[in-house]
Amino acid sequence: MADDQQLEQELAALLEQEWFEPPEGFRARARITDLSEHEAAERDPVGWWERQAKELDWFEPWTTALDDSEPPFYRWFSGGKLNVSHNCLDRHVAAGLGERVAFHWHGEEGEKRAITYAQLLADVQRCANALKARGIGAGDVVGIYLPMIPEVIVAMLACTRIGAPHNVVFGGFSAESVAERMEFSNASALITVDGARRKGKTAAVKSTVDATMGDLSHLETILVVRHTGEACEMREGRDLWWHDALQAADPDCPAEPLDAEHPLFILYSSGSTAKPKGIQHTTGGYLTGAAWTFRNVFDVRPESDVFWCTADVGWITGHSYIVYGPLANGATSVMFEGAPDYPEKDVWWRLCQEYGVTIFYTAPTAIRTCMKWGAEHPQRHDLSSLRLLGTVGEPINPKAWAWYWRVVGGGRCPVVDTWWQTETGQIMITTLPGAQAAKPGSAGTPLPGIAAEVVDNDGREVQRDVQGLLTLRHPWPGMLRTLYKERDRYLSGYWERFGAPTYFVGDASRQDHDGYFWVIGRVDDVINVSGHRMSTAEVESAIVSHPKVAEAAVIGQSDEDTGQSICAYVTLRGDLEGDQELEVELREHVARRIGKLARPRRIIWASELPKTRSGKIMRRLLQDVAEGRELGDVTTLRDPDVMAQLSRSAEARGDDG
Ligand code: PRX
């Protein structure tokens, strides 16, 4: 108890401090210790990015560094040819680093596998040949729906080896979401697993996917990794066991020289309509961005550091900072299959000690959860190997920042708060840890080669300390190139608002008097639950697909633990009445349609939704009701009495805890 009080006092004292300079011990050996890179990039951003691209191995050099002749369809390193898997594997093996561990994989039940660069290269070649044997080649989309097991890395790299864009679906999404994403992306193949493990239990994966997949005529191959031994039916001619296919495959598969602009992957993310957006990234620019930011934001020394990003590979964070950034730099990472509280709430810290993790990257929501579980869990372990900490996904509240700094980092480790998006592909705003001081709650400043600005509704830059819309003013290599098969949506979603080259981010932000950016949150109908992007429209559409539901409106309600949580207002058909049983049923219905992470935390029954005379739902009022605030202007409502009923209903029901 005395310890808790002492910690509270220490945190309170830290919170008085505005700036956190890079600790001396860290700065003394950091890669970058001043702003000279920022200055060089500001003088000549394209030339500066070219220098970074030259750190990669190119089969053929580019002729044009940035082709901006058709904005906003920017092209980087046009004419150049390279291969991502070659850059991530072959060149390290050729440099004599084959025996270096790429991943210390740690399974849920404590299994361990150290996977070297040479082993990864061997598996990737066989997997690439197995895909080729099924007729898959450059341009064919391959879906990947796998848990955090080494095969997911092999599968992704095998796709890059032959130029087949991968479309990874986060393992927490439902089988229905997988089917939908395979259909949208016209996938030729899917790589999945018999079953997945979660906190000591197993769940069938392949058979659930089969049940929802129906007959997609373009999906000709399903490769199945054997992981839990769950029973699954293998359809003759379409389904193959991963181990059989790899064993039968030729061990040599040369890396295909691909155009710098060849599509590398599609990753579906939530937008403001129900249909997810297929964000498309390309080969040369993306790898340049992921590789530079990984090396320098995390100050990585591949020969001695052990990096751990706790995200799932199914998110952009996993793509850029579990797979491509670390491997392009020949780094060693930890990859963990399990949950942060299984078998015990100290498992993360136990693994940090066991593997000598030096750089740790996680989400603010995870830090808040660990904070709630108590400092005794990290304190039980020797965390002295840590030298740098990072966060991503949502704004971090200063208290959680201070806890992370003090309890996990022991006051020796800089904390980098990294702002970026699925669309940006790479970290955009942060502090370079050996060069810039951190301010808890602010992500920092744009990285070298990145230009950000806060503007008003008309696109004019606002004064310092004034809130406005965050924009990016200059193309960067890791940027998305389009939305898969939705060119118009790409234009309208990101470029129409202010006109190219100004990219509309969709976040509200302000820049303070020191030039530091404070990101406030989304300005569209996207909510951020534990750093995961959800679309209100997507959840609404899942809810209304339930036969008892007439209408639904979903909002993001602020939440101490998860940043925002999903709150749904639901009106039922006819004179049906909502009760607890139906609440449970609706939550499960949403979990089946989208995934557990989209389950509404709170359901409020409404006899009617507040609408304007033109029939538009007034979400702002729903937000006021959910958060218990005094109502804003109700005069434009068709029927102002609706609000009184809603307030009563909101008070009557709690949340699911
Ligand atoms: O609102 C911002 C928030 O997450 C959004 C991007 O979500 P997603 O594409 O899923 O990528 C998340 C991981 C890169 C942004 O528009 N966001 C991300 N990082 C931060 C953040 N908000 C504040 N601070 C951050 N560091």
XYZ file of C-alpha atoms in Angstrom, residues 13-619:
607
model
C 5.376 14.851 -9.697
C 6.171 13.610 -13.217
C 2.915 15.023 -14.502
C 4.041 18.489 -13.472
C 6.880 18.198 -15.941
C 6.108 19.414 -19.470
C 9.243 18.190 -21.250
C 11.092 14.900 -21.035
C 14.539 15.280 -22.531
C 16.236 12.157 -23.948
C 17.930 10.533 -20.931
C 21.696 11.145 -21.122
C 22.569 7.450 -21.179
C 20.320 7.042 -24.197
C 21.401 10.118 -26.107
C 25.081 9.265 -25.714
C 24.719 6.337 -28.099
C 21.661 7.229 -30.174
C 21.730 7.055 -33.970
C 20.395 10.584 -34.438
C 21.020 13.246 -31.811
C 20.086 16.490 -33.550
C 17.705 17.928 -36.125
C 20.086 17.796 -39.072
C 18.031 15.080 -40.832
C 14.886 17.180 -40.471
C 16.716 20.163 -41.924
C 18.248 18.232 -44.815
C 14.857 16.757 -45.697
C 13.175 20.116 -45.511
C 15.637 21.565 -48.037
C 15.056 18.706 -50.480
C 12.429 16.159 -49.405
C 12.521 14.075 -52.565
C 16.327 13.940 -52.669
C 16.344 13.048 -48.994
C 13.919 10.146 -49.556
C 16.020 8.997 -52.496
C 18.997 8.667 -50.164
C 16.912 6.504 -47.837
C 15.670 4.337 -50.730
C 19.286 3.654 -51.682
C 19.718 1.785 -48.408
C 17.650 -0.976 -50.009
C 18.886 -3.417 -52.629
C 17.545 -2.549 -56.100
C 17.754 -4.870 -59.097
C 17.382 -1.825 -61.321
C 17.648 1.825 -60.321
C 14.688 4.186 -60.664
C 14.530 6.858 -63.295
C 12.153 9.265 -61.526
C 12.176 9.645 -57.746
C 8.731 11.219 -57.466
C 6.391 11.273 -60.415
C 3.668 13.780 -59.563
C 2.354 14.261 -63.066
C -1.061 12.788 -62.187
C -1.897 13.925 -58.673
C -3.050 12.418 -56.371
C -1.830 9.244 -58.044
C 1.763 9.726 -56.991
C 4.463 7.301 -58.017
C 7.729 6.846 -56.181
C 10.960 5.478 -57.630
C 9.399 4.821 -61.031
C 11.346 2.533 -63.295
C 13.156 0.940 -60.349
C 12.919 -2.786 -59.705
C 13.291 -4.575 -56.396
C 11.824 -7.364 -54.324
C 10.662 -7.032 -50.739
C 11.479 -10.584 -49.637
C 14.938 -10.242 -51.172
C 15.481 -7.093 -49.114
C 14.104 -8.701 -45.975
C 15.911 -12.040 -46.268
C 18.334 -12.842 -49.104
C 20.537 -9.807 -48.694
C 21.005 -10.445 -44.963
C 21.792 -14.101 -45.555
C 24.229 -13.113 -48.313
C 25.888 -10.731 -45.845
C 26.556 -13.669 -43.498
C 23.656 -13.000 -41.120
C 21.762 -16.216 -41.876
C 22.156 -17.492 -38.329
C 20.780 -14.311 -36.764
C 17.398 -14.839 -35.129
C 14.649 -12.983 -36.963
C 11.935 -14.004 -34.503
C 11.881 -15.424 -31.036
C 8.425 -16.906 -31.316
C 6.708 -17.612 -28.007
C 3.549 -19.733 -28.064
C 0.580 -19.405 -25.769
C 1.486 -22.482 -23.780
C 5.117 -21.415 -23.476
C 6.458 -23.133 -26.603
C 9.566 -21.489 -28.028
C 10.958 -21.314 -31.510
C 13.951 -19.246 -32.575
C 13.635 -18.657 -36.303
C 16.759 -17.509 -38.106
C 16.958 -15.467 -41.276
C 18.260 -18.539 -43.140
C 15.324 -20.681 -41.987
C 12.863 -17.998 -42.889
C 14.356 -17.701 -46.349
C 14.135 -21.470 -46.867
C 10.477 -21.609 -45.807
C 9.555 -18.536 -47.818
C 11.009 -20.032 -50.988
C 9.078 -23.269 -50.532
C 5.867 -21.427 -49.753
C 6.336 -19.172 -52.794
C 6.804 -22.249 -54.963
C 3.744 -23.886 -53.412
C 1.693 -20.834 -54.403
C 3.195 -20.838 -57.880
C 2.336 -24.517 -58.256
C -1.288 -23.495 -57.758
C -1.021 -21.012 -60.575
C -0.626 -17.942 -58.396
C 1.630 -15.235 -59.739
C 2.250 -11.511 -59.875
C -0.920 -9.504 -59.308
C -3.038 -12.352 -57.874
C -4.423 -11.466 -54.462
C -3.755 -13.938 -51.633
C -5.842 -13.725 -48.466
C -4.144 -14.540 -45.168
C -6.182 -15.317 -42.051
C -3.785 -16.667 -39.486
C -3.033 -16.245 -35.797
C 0.300 -14.956 -34.491
C 2.345 -17.949 -35.580
C 5.545 -17.921 -37.650
C 3.676 -19.177 -40.733
C 1.963 -15.811 -41.081
C 5.337 -14.146 -41.675
C 6.353 -16.872 -44.128
C 3.070 -16.487 -45.998
C 3.367 -12.699 -46.289
C 6.963 -12.817 -47.506
C 6.220 -15.638 -49.941
C 3.568 -13.426 -51.536
C 6.032 -10.551 -51.857
C 8.555 -12.897 -53.436
C 6.294 -13.612 -56.392
C 4.478 -10.274 -56.493
C 1.119 -11.584 -55.259
C -0.409 -8.781 -53.146
C -1.458 -10.149 -49.770
C -4.657 -9.264 -48.030
C -4.221 -10.094 -44.361
C -7.361 -10.237 -42.239
C -6.881 -9.778 -38.490
C -7.504 -13.077 -36.677
C -10.047 -11.356 -34.399
C -12.332 -10.587 -37.315
C -15.132 -13.036 -37.950
C -15.219 -15.608 -40.720
C -17.951 -13.521 -42.374
C -15.572 -10.579 -42.535
C -12.980 -12.838 -44.127
C -15.438 -14.003 -46.768
C -16.407 -10.420 -47.518
C -12.781 -9.294 -47.842
C -11.923 -12.250 -50.078
C -14.828 -11.347 -52.283
C -14.023 -7.607 -52.429
C -10.399 -8.290 -53.287
C -11.080 -11.090 -55.766
C -8.643 -13.312 -53.904
C -7.256 -16.342 -55.745
C -6.122 -18.102 -52.592
C -6.549 -18.040 -48.848
C -3.976 -19.171 -46.314
C -5.574 -20.081 -43.012
C -5.340 -22.483 -40.072
C -7.230 -25.441 -38.638
C -7.828 -23.664 -35.337
C -6.606 -20.864 -33.106
C -5.746 -20.730 -29.426
C -6.867 -18.093 -26.993
C -6.179 -18.214 -23.277
C -6.046 -21.968 -22.995
C -9.009 -22.655 -25.281
C -9.051 -23.518 -28.936
C -11.513 -22.476 -31.608
C -12.061 -23.969 -35.031
C -11.069 -21.613 -37.843
C -11.046 -23.514 -41.140
C -14.498 -25.043 -40.630
C -16.055 -21.671 -39.708
C -14.445 -20.074 -42.729
C -15.846 -22.880 -44.903
C -19.320 -22.310 -43.514
C -19.365 -18.647 -44.497
C -17.223 -18.622 -47.594
C -19.835 -20.062 -49.922
C -18.557 -20.556 -53.395
C -16.240 -17.842 -54.501
C -15.363 -18.966 -57.986
C -12.097 -17.014 -57.999
C -10.901 -18.592 -54.745
C -9.240 -21.696 -56.115
C -6.848 -22.556 -53.316
C -7.038 -22.766 -49.548
C -3.779 -23.620 -47.802
C -4.307 -24.798 -44.236
C -1.667 -24.628 -41.518
C -2.002 -27.361 -38.912
C -1.813 -25.703 -35.526
C -4.352 -26.968 -32.983
C -5.370 -30.264 -34.584
C -8.985 -29.075 -34.915
C -10.980 -31.225 -37.322
C -11.491 -29.735 -40.743
C -12.776 -30.928 -44.024
C -10.433 -30.571 -46.972
C -12.173 -30.000 -50.259
C -10.602 -32.021 -53.029
C -8.911 -29.886 -55.634
C -9.101 -26.670 -53.591
C -7.723 -27.310 -50.096
C -4.171 -28.315 -49.262
C -2.278 -28.775 -46.046
C 0.481 -26.194 -45.701
C 3.060 -28.774 -44.586
C 2.308 -31.072 -47.528
C 2.439 -28.229 -50.030
C 5.718 -26.872 -48.666
C 7.303 -30.283 -48.522
C 6.385 -31.017 -52.104
C 7.646 -27.633 -53.296
C 11.006 -26.928 -54.867
C 13.409 -25.340 -52.346
C 14.666 -22.638 -54.719
C 12.539 -19.745 -55.724
C 14.383 -16.700 -57.014
C 12.917 -13.360 -55.948
C 10.931 -11.756 -58.751
C 12.234 -8.316 -59.786
C 9.150 -6.133 -59.368
C 8.362 -2.622 -60.322
C 8.707 -0.132 -57.461
C 5.004 0.635 -57.900
C 3.918 -3.018 -57.989
C 1.089 -3.527 -55.438
C 2.574 -5.061 -52.301
C -0.542 -5.537 -50.224
C -4.116 -4.531 -49.589
C -5.253 -4.012 -46.055
C -8.920 -3.411 -45.346
C -9.647 -0.705 -42.824
C -12.767 1.055 -41.624
C -14.053 4.154 -43.315
C -17.177 6.186 -42.860
C -19.447 3.840 -44.787
C -20.249 0.226 -44.006
C -17.920 -1.141 -46.646
C -14.296 -1.353 -45.497
C -11.668 0.336 -47.642
C -9.028 -1.752 -49.385
C -5.992 0.396 -48.697
C -3.337 -0.404 -51.266
C 0.409 -0.067 -50.717
C 3.207 -0.589 -53.183
C 6.659 -2.108 -53.135
C 9.488 0.451 -53.254
C 7.996 3.420 -51.450
C 6.385 1.435 -48.666
C 9.550 -0.502 -47.905
C 11.657 2.659 -47.924
C 9.281 4.319 -45.457
C 8.914 1.295 -43.174
C 12.665 0.614 -43.145
C 13.797 4.190 -42.391
C 11.210 4.854 -39.718
C 11.836 1.531 -38.001
C 15.583 2.101 -37.838
C 15.458 5.691 -36.691
C 12.282 6.163 -34.676
C 13.189 3.074 -32.650
C 16.928 3.840 -32.812
C 17.582 0.226 -33.715
C 20.932 -1.502 -33.750
C 20.098 -4.768 -35.477
C 23.174 -6.548 -34.104
C 22.264 -6.014 -30.461
C 18.628 -4.970 -30.073
C 15.630 -7.164 -29.401
C 12.467 -5.461 -30.582
C 8.937 -6.302 -29.552
C 5.809 -4.837 -31.103
C 2.765 -6.298 -29.343
C 0.335 -5.588 -32.199
C -1.188 -8.316 -34.321
C 0.218 -8.738 -37.829
C -3.326 -8.255 -39.107
C -3.087 -4.495 -38.510
C -0.871 -2.001 -40.298
C 1.277 -1.740 -37.154
C 2.052 -5.418 -37.493
C 2.741 -5.146 -41.223
C 5.187 -2.258 -40.858
C 6.765 -2.924 -37.469
C 6.566 -6.674 -36.923
C 7.255 -7.752 -40.465
C 8.677 -5.296 -42.999
C 10.529 -2.633 -40.970
C 12.348 -5.099 -38.704
C 13.168 -7.628 -41.438
C 14.342 -4.987 -43.904
C 16.828 -3.940 -41.228
C 17.926 -7.454 -40.263
C 16.597 -6.975 -36.735
C 15.643 -9.540 -34.100
C 12.085 -9.431 -32.760
C 9.890 -11.219 -30.288
C 6.624 -12.583 -31.642
C 4.035 -13.651 -29.103
C 1.003 -15.759 -29.891
C -0.969 -15.067 -26.755
C -2.902 -12.543 -24.710
C -1.303 -10.143 -22.201
C -2.985 -11.876 -19.256
C -2.424 -15.510 -20.074
C -1.256 -17.518 -18.221
C -0.744 -14.552 -15.871
C -0.986 -10.795 -16.000
C 2.783 -10.488 -15.942
C 3.465 -12.516 -19.091
C 4.626 -9.531 -21.182
C 7.167 -8.512 -18.566
C 8.313 -12.080 -18.060
C 8.992 -12.311 -21.794
C 10.787 -8.936 -21.800
C 13.159 -10.329 -19.209
C 13.478 -13.756 -20.814
C 14.356 -12.432 -24.283
C 16.201 -9.324 -23.124
C 13.816 -7.032 -24.981
C 15.411 -3.622 -25.541
C 12.653 -1.809 -27.469
C 8.978 -2.254 -26.662
C 6.092 -0.892 -28.755
C 2.446 -1.101 -27.695
C -0.871 0.784 -27.570
C -2.013 3.260 -24.896
C -5.035 1.107 -24.148
C -2.724 -1.786 -23.236
C -0.727 0.506 -20.966
C -3.913 1.651 -19.222
C -4.938 -1.973 -18.724
C -1.533 -2.861 -17.265
C -1.801 0.176 -15.031
C -5.119 -1.107 -13.744
C -3.670 -4.563 -13.107
C -0.997 -2.942 -10.965
C 2.683 -2.066 -10.982
C 3.539 -5.266 -9.139
C 3.377 -7.248 -12.395
C 6.175 -5.403 -14.226
C 8.006 -4.853 -10.956
C 8.298 -8.591 -10.421
C 10.672 -8.801 -13.395
C 14.038 -7.434 -14.359
C 13.282 -4.942 -17.113
C 16.739 -3.392 -17.192
C 17.312 -4.515 -20.798
C 14.661 -2.024 -22.001
C 16.056 1.180 -23.458
C 13.214 2.633 -25.551
C 9.424 2.511 -25.355
C 6.838 3.379 -27.991
C 3.087 3.833 -28.308
C 0.702 3.885 -31.252
C -2.941 3.916 -32.196
C -4.598 6.637 -30.142
C -3.724 9.627 -28.021
C -2.079 8.651 -24.749
C -3.292 10.309 -21.588
C -0.433 11.840 -19.574
C -1.033 9.608 -16.542
C -0.594 6.433 -18.605
C 2.447 8.018 -20.257
C 4.016 8.745 -16.861
C 3.276 5.206 -15.641
C 4.872 3.712 -18.759
C 7.926 5.939 -18.378
C 8.349 5.258 -14.656
C 7.158 1.690 -14.033
C 8.121 0.017 -17.306
C 10.980 2.246 -18.416
C 12.435 2.901 -14.979
C 12.877 6.560 -15.996
C 15.771 5.590 -18.306
C 13.900 5.001 -21.557
C 12.588 7.668 -23.920
C 8.941 7.159 -24.899
C 8.045 7.764 -28.548
C 4.364 8.416 -29.252
C 3.979 7.578 -32.930
C 1.108 9.019 -34.953
C 0.246 7.410 -38.273
C -2.484 5.476 -40.111
C -3.086 2.411 -42.247
C -3.070 4.846 -45.152
C 0.261 6.454 -44.311
C 2.023 3.066 -44.144
C 4.753 4.454 -41.935
C 5.144 6.554 -38.797
C 4.602 10.240 -39.643
C 4.629 12.307 -36.462
C 6.739 11.498 -33.419
C 9.930 12.532 -31.637
C 13.292 11.125 -32.711
C 14.266 9.718 -29.344
C 17.909 10.822 -29.178
C 17.239 14.250 -30.630
C 13.905 15.539 -29.402
C 12.311 15.844 -26.009
C 8.880 14.271 -25.512
C 5.795 16.007 -24.154
C 3.365 13.461 -22.682
C 0.144 13.477 -24.705
C 1.687 14.991 -27.828
C 3.000 12.803 -30.631
C 5.679 15.389 -31.468
C 6.651 16.788 -34.840
C 6.557 15.506 -38.427
C 9.474 13.199 -39.210
C 12.090 14.221 -41.772
C 10.543 14.190 -45.240
C 7.007 14.695 -43.884
C 5.028 17.928 -43.941
C 1.970 18.279 -41.684
C -0.267 21.258 -41.074
C -3.412 22.037 -39.088
C -5.983 23.883 -41.164
C -9.515 25.289 -40.851
C -12.531 24.090 -42.820
C -11.387 26.066 -45.841
C -7.903 24.625 -45.804
C -6.160 27.696 -44.375
C -3.491 27.050 -41.801
C -4.742 27.960 -38.324
C -2.741 29.767 -35.670
C -0.649 27.820 -33.214
C -2.644 26.382 -30.289
C -5.880 26.458 -32.293
C -7.658 23.194 -33.056
C -8.320 22.322 -36.670
C -8.019 19.528 -39.208
C -4.777 17.652 -39.609
C -3.432 17.532 -43.166
C -0.285 16.244 -44.846
C 1.078 18.649 -47.411
C 3.503 16.653 -49.500
C 3.501 13.091 -50.864
C 5.672 10.574 -48.996
C 6.947 7.162 -50.155
C 4.862 4.952 -47.831
C 1.546 6.589 -48.704
C -1.367 4.542 -49.996
C -1.659 4.681 -53.765
C -5.370 4.023 -54.097
C -8.266 2.039 -52.656
C -8.491 -1.354 -54.275
C -10.888 -1.088 -57.197
C -12.386 2.106 -55.747
C -10.569 4.947 -57.403
C -13.390 7.434 -56.860
C -13.575 6.663 -53.193
C -9.824 7.257 -52.957
C -10.266 10.670 -54.540
C -13.293 11.695 -52.534
C -12.063 10.344 -49.200
C -8.638 11.898 -49.093
C -8.130 14.517 -51.795
C -11.349 16.287 -52.692
C -11.607 18.187 -49.466
C -8.558 20.408 -50.008
C -7.184 19.300 -53.370
C -3.910 17.441 -54.023
C -1.212 17.552 -52.787
C -3.029 18.182 -49.486
C -4.029 14.853 -47.977
C -7.057 14.941 -45.691
C -6.211 12.838 -42.645
C -9.582 12.735 -40.915
C -8.162 13.667 -37.486
C -8.666 16.812 -35.447
C -5.453 18.213 -34.080
C -3.670 21.311 -32.862
C -0.059 22.362 -33.077
C 1.273 24.055 -29.958
C 3.618 27.047 -29.692
C 6.615 24.690 -29.808
C 5.420 23.117 -33.039
C 4.320 19.880 -31.344
C 1.156 18.201 -32.652
C -1.627 17.103 -30.318
C -3.945 14.691 -32.093
C -7.445 14.813 -30.672
C -9.361 12.133 -32.549
C -11.339 11.392 -35.685
C -13.615 13.925 -37.315
C -15.555 11.344 -39.349
C -17.790 8.448 -38.377
C -14.850 6.300 -37.453
C -14.367 5.330 -33.842
C -11.185 4.241 -32.183
C -11.656 1.364 -29.748
C -8.402 0.358 -28.046
C -6.478 1.758 -31.001
C -8.593 -0.239 -33.468
C -10.493 1.567 -36.135
C -14.209 0.775 -36.379
C -16.787 2.305 -38.621
C -20.099 3.317 -37.041
C -21.834 2.512 -40.330
C -20.356 -0.990 -40.417
C -21.573 -1.763 -36.893
C -24.992 -0.232 -37.647
C -25.358 -2.356 -40.712
C -24.480 -5.483 -38.722
C -27.071 -4.610 -36.065
C -29.890 -3.895 -38.512
C -29.277 -7.204 -40.250
C -30.796 -8.815 -37.124
C -34.425 -9.707 -37.868
C -35.809 -7.990 -34.751
C -34.112 -4.661 -35.384
C -35.710 -1.768 -37.270
C -33.025 0.889 -36.976
C -29.715 1.505 -35.251
C -27.376 4.414 -34.668
C -23.892 3.813 -33.343
C -21.630 6.335 -31.699
C -18.241 6.250 -30.026
C -18.595 7.018 -26.348
C -15.502 8.155 -24.472
C -14.169 5.364 -22.297
C -11.495 5.428 -19.615
C -9.991 2.107 -20.606
C -10.417 1.797 -24.354
C -10.344 5.470 -25.412
C -13.745 5.093 -27.023
C -16.306 2.340 -26.781
C -19.200 1.402 -29.011
C -22.636 2.550 -27.913
C -25.628 1.545 -30.025
C -29.112 3.040 -30.004
C -31.508 0.430 -31.289
C -35.172 0.592 -32.283
C -36.997 -2.699 -32.641
C -39.560 -3.841 -35.150
C -43.294 -3.545 -34.360
C -43.956 -3.489 -30.656
C -41.085 -5.722 -29.660
C -39.458 -4.751 -26.385
C -35.773 -4.814 -25.706
C -34.523 -6.901 -22.807
C -31.258 -8.294 -21.523
C -31.577 -11.478 -23.508
C -31.895 -9.561 -26.747
C -28.961 -7.410 -25.749
C -26.773 -10.493 -25.465
C -28.159 -11.803 -28.727
C -27.388 -8.558 -30.567
C -23.842 -8.430 -29.244
C -23.246 -11.977 -30.407
C -24.825 -11.163 -33.748
C -22.335 -8.313 -34.253
C -19.454 -10.552 -33.171
C -20.485 -13.085 -35.792
C -20.829 -10.492 -38.524
C -17.710 -8.437 -37.849
C -15.751 -9.763 -34.901
C -15.735 -9.565 -31.110
C -14.013 -6.199 -31.121
C -17.071 -4.623 -32.750
C -19.521 -5.785 -30.057
C -21.328 -2.755 -28.638
C -20.346 -2.091 -25.047
C -23.687 -0.476 -24.417
C -27.100 -0.880 -26.054
C -29.782 1.745 -25.457
C -33.324 0.881 -26.580
C -35.011 3.694 -28.388
C -38.613 3.957 -29.518
C -37.357 6.439 -32.091
C -34.059 8.036 -33.091
C -33.568 11.787 -33.069
C -33.753 12.984 -36.652
C -33.746 16.293 -38.409
C -36.692 17.205 -40.597
C -34.761 15.890 -43.543
C -34.355 12.526 -41.822
C -30.689 12.740 -40.778
C -29.850 11.132 -37.443
C -28.404 13.678 -35.020
C -25.443 11.781 -33.656
